[in-house]
CSV table of N, CA and C in Angstrom, one decimal:
chain,number,residue,atom,x,y,z
A,26,MET,N,0.7,-1.1,0.0
A,26,MET,CA,0.1,-0.1,0.1
A,26,MET,C,0.7,1.0,0.0
A,27,MET,N,0.4,2.1,-0.7
A,27,MET,CA,1.2,3.6,-0.8
A,27,MET,C,0.5,4.7,0.0
A,28,SER,N,1.0,5.0,1.0
A,28,SER,CA,0.1,6.0,1.6
A,28,SER,C,0.5,7.4,1.2
A,29,GLU,N,-0.3,8.1,1.2
A,29,GLU,CA,-0.2,9.6,0.7
A,29,GLU,C,-0.1,10.3,1.9
A,30,HIS,N,-1.5,10.3,2.6
A,30,HIS,CA,-1.6,11.2,3.9
A,30,HIS,C,-1.9,10.2,5.0
A,31,GLU,N,-1.2,10.2,6.0
A,31,GLU,CA,-1.3,9.4,7.1
A,31,GLU,C,-2.0,9.9,8.2
A,32,ALA,N,-2.2,11.2,8.1
A,32,ALA,CA,-3.0,11.9,9.3
A,32,ALA,C,-3.9,13.1,8.7
A,33,GLY,N,-5.0,13.6,9.3
A,33,GLY,CA,-5.9,15.0,8.8
A,33,GLY,C,-6.9,14.2,8.7
A,34,PRO,N,-8.1,15.3,8.1
A,34,PRO,CA,-9.2,14.9,8.0
A,34,PRO,C,-9.7,13.9,6.9
A,35,VAL,N,-8.7,13.7,6.0
A,35,VAL,CA,-9.1,12.7,4.7
A,35,VAL,C,-7.5,12.0,4.7
A,36,LEU,N,-7.8,10.4,4.5
A,36,LEU,CA,-6.7,9.9,4.2
A,36,LEU,C,-6.6,9.6,3.0
A,37,PHE,N,-5.5,9.1,2.3
A,37,PHE,CA,-5.5,8.8,1.0
A,37,PHE,C,-4.2,8.0,0.6
A,38,SER,N,-4.6,6.7,0.2
A,38,SER,CA,-3.8,5.6,-0.2
A,38,SER,C,-4.0,5.2,-1.5
A,39,VAL,N,-2.9,4.4,-2.2
A,39,VAL,CA,-3.3,3.7,-3.7
A,39,VAL,C,-2.8,2.3,-3.2
A,40,GLU,N,-3.8,1.3,-3.4
A,40,GLU,CA,-3.5,-0.2,-3.3
A,40,GLU,C,-3.9,-0.8,-4.3
A,41,ALA,N,-3.0,-1.7,-5.1
A,41,ALA,CA,-3.2,-2.5,-6.1
A,41,ALA,C,-4.2,-1.6,-7.3
A,42,GLY,N,-4.1,-0.3,-7.4
A,42,GLY,CA,-4.6,0.3,-8.7
A,42,GLY,C,-5.8,0.9,-8.1
A,43,VAL,N,-6.3,0.8,-6.8
A,43,VAL,CA,-7.3,1.3,-6.4
A,43,VAL,C,-7.0,2.5,-5.3
A,44,GLY,N,-7.7,4.0,-5.7
A,44,GLY,CA,-7.7,5.0,-4.9
A,44,GLY,C,-8.4,4.8,-3.7
A,45,ILE,N,-7.9,4.8,-2.4
A,45,ILE,CA,-8.5,4.7,-1.3
A,45,ILE,C,-8.8,6.1,-0.6
A,46,ILE,N,-9.9,6.6,-0.5
A,46,ILE,CA,-10.2,8.0,0.3
A,46,ILE,C,-11.2,7.5,1.5
A,47,THR,N,-10.4,8.0,2.4
A,47,THR,CA,-11.1,7.9,4.0
A,47,THR,C,-11.3,9.3,4.5
A,48,LEU,N,-12.8,9.5,4.8
A,48,LEU,CA,-13.1,10.5,5.6
A,48,LEU,C,-12.4,10.2,6.9
A,49,ASN,N,-11.8,11.0,7.6
A,49,ASN,CA,-10.8,10.6,9.1
A,49,ASN,C,-11.3,11.7,10.1
A,50,ARG,N,-12.5,11.9,10.3
A,50,ARG,CA,-12.8,12.7,11.5
A,50,ARG,C,-13.8,11.8,12.5
A,51,PRO,N,-13.7,10.8,12.8
A,51,PRO,CA,-14.4,9.7,13.6
A,51,PRO,C,-14.9,10.4,14.9
A,52,ASP,N,-14.0,11.1,15.3
A,52,ASP,CA,-14.5,11.9,16.8
A,52,ASP,C,-15.9,12.8,16.5
A,53,VAL,N,-16.0,13.3,15.5
A,53,VAL,CA,-17.0,14.0,15.2
A,53,VAL,C,-18.0,13.5,14.0
A,54,GLY,N,-18.0,12.0,14.0
A,54,GLY,CA,-18.9,11.5,13.1
A,54,GLY,C,-18.6,12.0,11.6
A,55,ASN,N,-17.3,12.3,11.2
A,55,ASN,CA,-16.6,12.4,10.1
A,55,ASN,C,-17.6,13.8,9.4
A,56,SER,N,-17.8,14.5,10.3
A,56,SER,CA,-18.7,15.6,9.6
A,56,SER,C,-17.9,16.6,9.0
A,57,MET,N,-18.3,17.5,8.0
A,57,MET,CA,-17.7,17.9,7.1
A,57,MET,C,-17.3,19.3,7.5
A,58,ASN,N,-15.9,19.7,7.3
A,58,ASN,CA,-15.5,21.2,7.5
A,58,ASN,C,-14.6,21.3,6.4
A,59,LEU,N,-14.2,22.7,6.5
A,59,LEU,CA,-13.4,23.1,5.1
A,59,LEU,C,-12.3,22.3,4.8
A,60,ALA,N,-11.3,22.2,6.0
A,60,ALA,CA,-10.1,21.2,5.7
A,60,ALA,C,-10.4,19.8,5.1
A,61,LEU,N,-11.5,19.2,5.4
A,61,LEU,CA,-11.9,17.9,4.8
A,61,LEU,C,-12.3,18.2,3.4
A,62,MET,N,-13.2,19.0,3.1
A,62,MET,CA,-13.5,19.4,2.0
A,62,MET,C,-12.3,19.5,0.8
A,63,GLN,N,-11.6,20.4,1.3
A,63,GLN,CA,-10.3,20.8,0.6
A,63,GLN,C,-9.4,19.5,0.4
A,64,GLN,N,-9.3,18.7,1.3
A,64,GLN,CA,-8.4,17.4,1.2
A,64,GLN,C,-9.2,16.4,0.2
A,65,LEU,N,-10.5,16.2,0.6
A,65,LEU,CA,-11.2,15.5,-0.4
A,65,LEU,C,-11.3,15.8,-1.8
A,66,GLN,N,-11.2,17.3,-2.0
A,66,GLN,CA,-11.1,17.5,-3.5
A,66,GLN,C,-9.8,17.2,-4.2
A,67,ALA,N,-8.6,17.2,-3.2
A,67,ALA,CA,-7.3,17.0,-3.6
A,67,ALA,C,-7.4,15.4,-4.1
A,68,ALA,N,-7.7,14.8,-3.1
A,68,ALA,CA,-7.6,13.3,-3.3
A,68,ALA,C,-8.5,12.9,-4.6
A,69,VAL,N,-9.8,13.2,-4.7
A,69,VAL,CA,-10.4,13.0,-5.6
A,69,VAL,C,-10.0,13.5,-7.0
A,70,GLY,N,-9.3,14.7,-7.1
A,70,GLY,CA,-8.5,15.2,-8.2
A,70,GLY,C,-7.3,14.1,-8.6
A,71,ARG,N,-6.7,13.7,-7.6
A,71,ARG,CA,-5.6,12.8,-7.8
A,71,ARG,C,-6.2,11.4,-8.7
A,72,CYS,N,-7.1,10.9,-7.9
A,72,CYS,CA,-7.7,9.7,-8.6
A,72,CYS,C,-8.3,9.9,-10.2
A,73,PHE,N,-9.0,11.2,-10.2
A,73,PHE,CA,-9.1,11.6,-11.6
A,73,PHE,C,-8.1,11.6,-12.7
A,74,THR,N,-7.0,12.2,-12.2
A,74,THR,CA,-6.0,12.4,-13.2
A,74,THR,C,-5.2,11.2,-13.3
A,75,ASP,N,-4.7,10.5,-12.4
A,75,ASP,CA,-3.6,9.5,-12.4
A,75,ASP,C,-4.3,8.3,-13.1
A,76,PRO,N,-3.6,7.8,-14.1
A,76,PRO,CA,-3.8,6.6,-15.0
A,76,PRO,C,-3.8,5.3,-14.1
A,77,ALA,N,-2.7,5.4,-13.2
A,77,ALA,CA,-2.6,4.3,-12.5
A,77,ALA,C,-3.8,3.6,-11.6
A,78,ILE,N,-4.4,4.9,-11.2
A,78,ILE,CA,-5.6,4.7,-10.4
A,78,ILE,C,-6.9,4.1,-11.3
A,79,ARG,N,-7.0,2.8,-11.3
A,79,ARG,CA,-8.2,2.4,-12.1
A,79,ARG,C,-10.0,2.2,-11.2
A,80,ALA,N,-9.5,2.4,-9.9
A,80,ALA,CA,-10.9,2.5,-9.4
A,80,ALA,C,-10.8,3.2,-8.0
A,81,VAL,N,-12.0,3.6,-7.5
A,81,VAL,CA,-11.9,4.6,-6.5
A,81,VAL,C,-12.8,3.9,-5.4
A,82,LEU,N,-12.3,4.0,-4.0
A,82,LEU,CA,-13.4,3.4,-2.7
A,82,LEU,C,-13.0,4.7,-1.9
A,83,LEU,N,-14.4,4.9,-1.4
A,83,LEU,CA,-15.0,6.2,-0.9
A,83,LEU,C,-15.3,5.6,0.7
A,84,THR,N,-14.6,5.9,1.7
A,84,THR,CA,-15.0,5.5,2.9
A,84,THR,C,-15.0,6.1,3.9
A,85,GLY,N,-15.2,5.9,5.4
A,85,GLY,CA,-15.1,6.8,6.4
A,85,GLY,C,-14.8,5.8,7.7
A,86,ARG,N,-13.8,6.7,8.5
A,86,ARG,CA,-13.3,5.9,9.9
A,86,ARG,C,-14.7,6.0,10.6
A,87,GLY,N,-14.7,5.0,11.6
A,87,GLY,CA,-15.6,5.1,12.7
A,87,GLY,C,-17.1,4.5,12.3
A,88,LYS,N,-18.1,4.9,13.4
A,88,LYS,CA,-19.3,4.5,13.3
A,88,LYS,C,-20.4,5.0,11.9
A,89,LEU,N,-19.8,6.3,11.9
A,89,LEU,CA,-20.6,6.9,10.5
A,89,LEU,C,-19.7,7.3,9.4
A,90,PHE,N,-20.2,7.0,8.2
A,90,PHE,CA,-19.5,7.3,7.1
A,90,PHE,C,-19.5,8.9,7.1
A,91,SER,N,-20.7,9.7,7.3
A,91,SER,CA,-20.6,11.1,7.6
A,91,SER,C,-21.8,11.6,8.2
A,92,GLY,N,-21.7,12.5,9.0
A,92,GLY,CA,-22.6,12.9,9.6
A,92,GLY,C,-23.1,14.3,9.2
A,93,GLY,N,-22.8,14.7,8.0
A,93,GLY,CA,-23.2,15.8,7.6
A,93,GLY,C,-22.1,17.1,7.9
A,94,GLY,N,-22.6,18.4,7.9
A,94,GLY,CA,-21.7,19.3,8.3
A,94,GLY,C,-21.3,19.7,9.7
A,95,ASP,N,-20.1,20.1,9.8
A,95,ASP,CA,-19.8,20.4,11.3
A,95,ASP,C,-20.4,21.7,11.8
A,96,LEU,N,-21.4,21.7,12.6
A,96,LEU,CA,-22.4,22.7,12.9
A,96,LEU,C,-21.5,23.2,14.0
A,97,GLN,N,-20.8,22.7,14.6
A,97,GLN,CA,-19.8,23.5,15.9
A,97,GLN,C,-19.0,24.4,15.0
A,98,GLU,N,-18.4,24.0,14.2
A,98,GLU,CA,-17.3,24.6,13.5
A,98,GLU,C,-17.9,25.8,12.5
A,99,PHE,N,-19.3,25.7,12.2
A,99,PHE,CA,-20.0,26.5,11.4
A,99,PHE,C,-20.3,27.8,12.4
A,100,ASN,N,-20.5,27.4,13.7
A,100,ASN,CA,-21.2,28.2,14.6
A,100,ASN,C,-19.6,29.2,15.1
A,101,ASP,N,-18.3,28.6,15.0
A,101,ASP,CA,-17.1,29.5,15.2
A,101,ASP,C,-16.8,30.2,14.4
A,102,GLN,N,-17.5,30.4,13.1
A,102,GLN,CA,-16.8,31.4,12.0
A,102,GLN,C,-17.3,32.6,12.2
A,103,THR,N,-16.2,33.3,12.0
A,103,THR,CA,-16.6,35.0,12.0
A,103,THR,C,-17.2,35.4,10.9
A,104,ASP,N,-17.2,34.7,9.5
A,104,ASP,CA,-17.6,35.0,8.2
A,104,ASP,C,-18.1,33.6,7.6
A,105,LEU,N,-19.3,33.3,8.4
A,105,LEU,CA,-19.9,32.0,7.9
A,105,LEU,C,-20.1,31.9,6.2
A,106,ALA,N,-20.8,32.8,5.6
A,106,ALA,CA,-21.0,32.8,4.3
A,106,ALA,C,-19.9,32.6,3.4
A,107,ALA,N,-18.7,33.0,3.9
A,107,ALA,CA,-17.3,33.1,2.8
A,107,ALA,C,-16.9,31.5,3.3
A,108,TYR,N,-16.9,31.1,4.6
A,108,TYR,CA,-16.8,29.8,4.9
A,108,TYR,C,-17.4,28.7,4.0
A,109,LEU,N,-18.6,28.7,4.1
A,109,LEU,CA,-19.7,27.9,3.4
A,109,LEU,C,-19.5,27.9,2.1
A,110,ARG,N,-19.0,29.2,1.3
A,110,ARG,CA,-18.8,29.2,-0.1
A,110,ARG,C,-17.5,28.4,-0.3
A,111,GLY,N,-16.5,28.3,0.4
A,111,GLY,CA,-15.3,27.5,0.2
A,111,GLY,C,-15.6,26.2,0.4
A,112,MET,N,-16.3,25.5,1.3
A,112,MET,CA,-16.5,24.3,1.3
A,112,MET,C,-17.7,24.2,0.4
A,113,THR,N,-18.5,24.7,-0.2
A,113,THR,CA,-19.5,24.4,-1.3
A,113,THR,C,-18.6,24.2,-2.7
A,114,HIS,N,-17.7,24.9,-2.8
A,114,HIS,CA,-16.8,25.3,-3.9
A,114,HIS,C,-15.9,23.7,-4.1
A,115,ALA,N,-15.2,23.4,-3.0
A,115,ALA,CA,-14.5,22.3,-3.0
A,115,ALA,C,-15.6,21.3,-2.9
A,116,LEU,N,-16.8,20.9,-2.4
A,116,LEU,CA,-17.4,19.8,-2.5
A,116,LEU,C,-18.0,19.8,-3.7
A,117,HIS,N,-18.4,20.8,-4.7
A,117,HIS,CA,-19.1,20.8,-5.9
A,117,HIS,C,-18.0,20.2,-6.6
A,118,ASN,N,-16.7,20.7,-6.6
A,118,ASN,CA,-15.6,20.2,-7.7
A,118,ASN,C,-15.4,18.8,-7.2
A,119,SER,N,-15.4,18.2,-6.2
A,119,SER,CA,-15.1,16.7,-5.8
A,119,SER,C,-16.4,15.8,-6.4
A,120,ILE,N,-17.5,16.5,-6.2
A,120,ILE,CA,-18.6,15.8,-6.7
A,120,ILE,C,-18.6,15.8,-8.3
A,121,SER,N,-18.3,16.8,-9.1
A,121,SER,CA,-18.3,16.9,-10.3
A,121,SER,C,-17.3,16.0,-11.0
A,122,LEU,N,-15.9,15.8,-10.5
A,122,LEU,CA,-15.1,14.9,-10.8
A,122,LEU,C,-15.4,13.6,-10.6
A,123,LEU,N,-16.1,13.2,-9.5
A,123,LEU,CA,-16.5,11.9,-9.1
A,123,LEU,C,-17.6,11.6,-10.4
A,124,LEU,N,-18.5,12.5,-10.7
A,124,LEU,CA,-19.5,12.0,-11.7
A,124,LEU,C,-18.9,11.8,-13.4
A,125,ARG,N,-17.8,12.7,-13.6
A,125,ARG,CA,-17.0,12.7,-14.8
A,125,ARG,C,-16.0,11.4,-14.9
A,126,MET,N,-15.6,10.7,-13.8
A,126,MET,CA,-14.7,9.8,-13.8
A,126,MET,C,-15.2,8.8,-14.3
A,127,ASN,N,-14.1,8.3,-15.5
A,127,ASN,CA,-14.1,7.0,-16.1
A,127,ASN,C,-13.7,5.8,-15.4
A,128,LYS,N,-14.2,5.8,-14.2
A,128,LYS,CA,-13.5,4.7,-13.3
A,128,LYS,C,-14.5,4.1,-12.6
A,129,PRO,N,-14.6,3.0,-11.9
A,129,PRO,CA,-15.8,2.6,-11.0
A,129,PRO,C,-15.1,3.3,-9.6
A,130,VAL,N,-16.4,4.1,-9.0
A,130,VAL,CA,-16.3,4.7,-7.7
A,130,VAL,C,-17.4,3.8,-6.9
A,131,ILE,N,-16.4,3.2,-5.9
A,131,ILE,CA,-17.5,2.6,-4.8
A,131,ILE,C,-17.6,3.2,-3.2
A,132,ALA,N,-18.7,3.3,-2.9
A,132,ALA,CA,-18.7,4.1,-1.5
A,132,ALA,C,-19.1,2.8,-0.5
A,133,ALA,N,-18.0,2.7,0.3
A,133,ALA,CA,-18.4,1.9,1.2
A,133,ALA,C,-19.0,2.5,2.5
A,134,VAL,N,-20.4,2.5,2.4
A,134,VAL,CA,-21.0,3.3,3.8
A,134,VAL,C,-21.5,2.4,4.8
């Protein structure tokens, strides 16, 4: 297994041609924040562009795949609108790449 990211809100590795993307905030139910969205976008982008990656597995650590948005982090923002724009931009880009990817994408939830 080749490990790209071993810590942070998203783990990414490649094993036998499969890009493995793992949401890694199990202590908060893998709830989404800006850092998670940005790292998810980077991992999905790598899977999209790397011809050695022939399939993608998307999963989450812990009991939940994802509990949605991180409401506590939203509450802590001084400019919530800008924060949410950054999150939705990264999420939209990730979903767009996943939809256009000519590789199998499996969500293990």
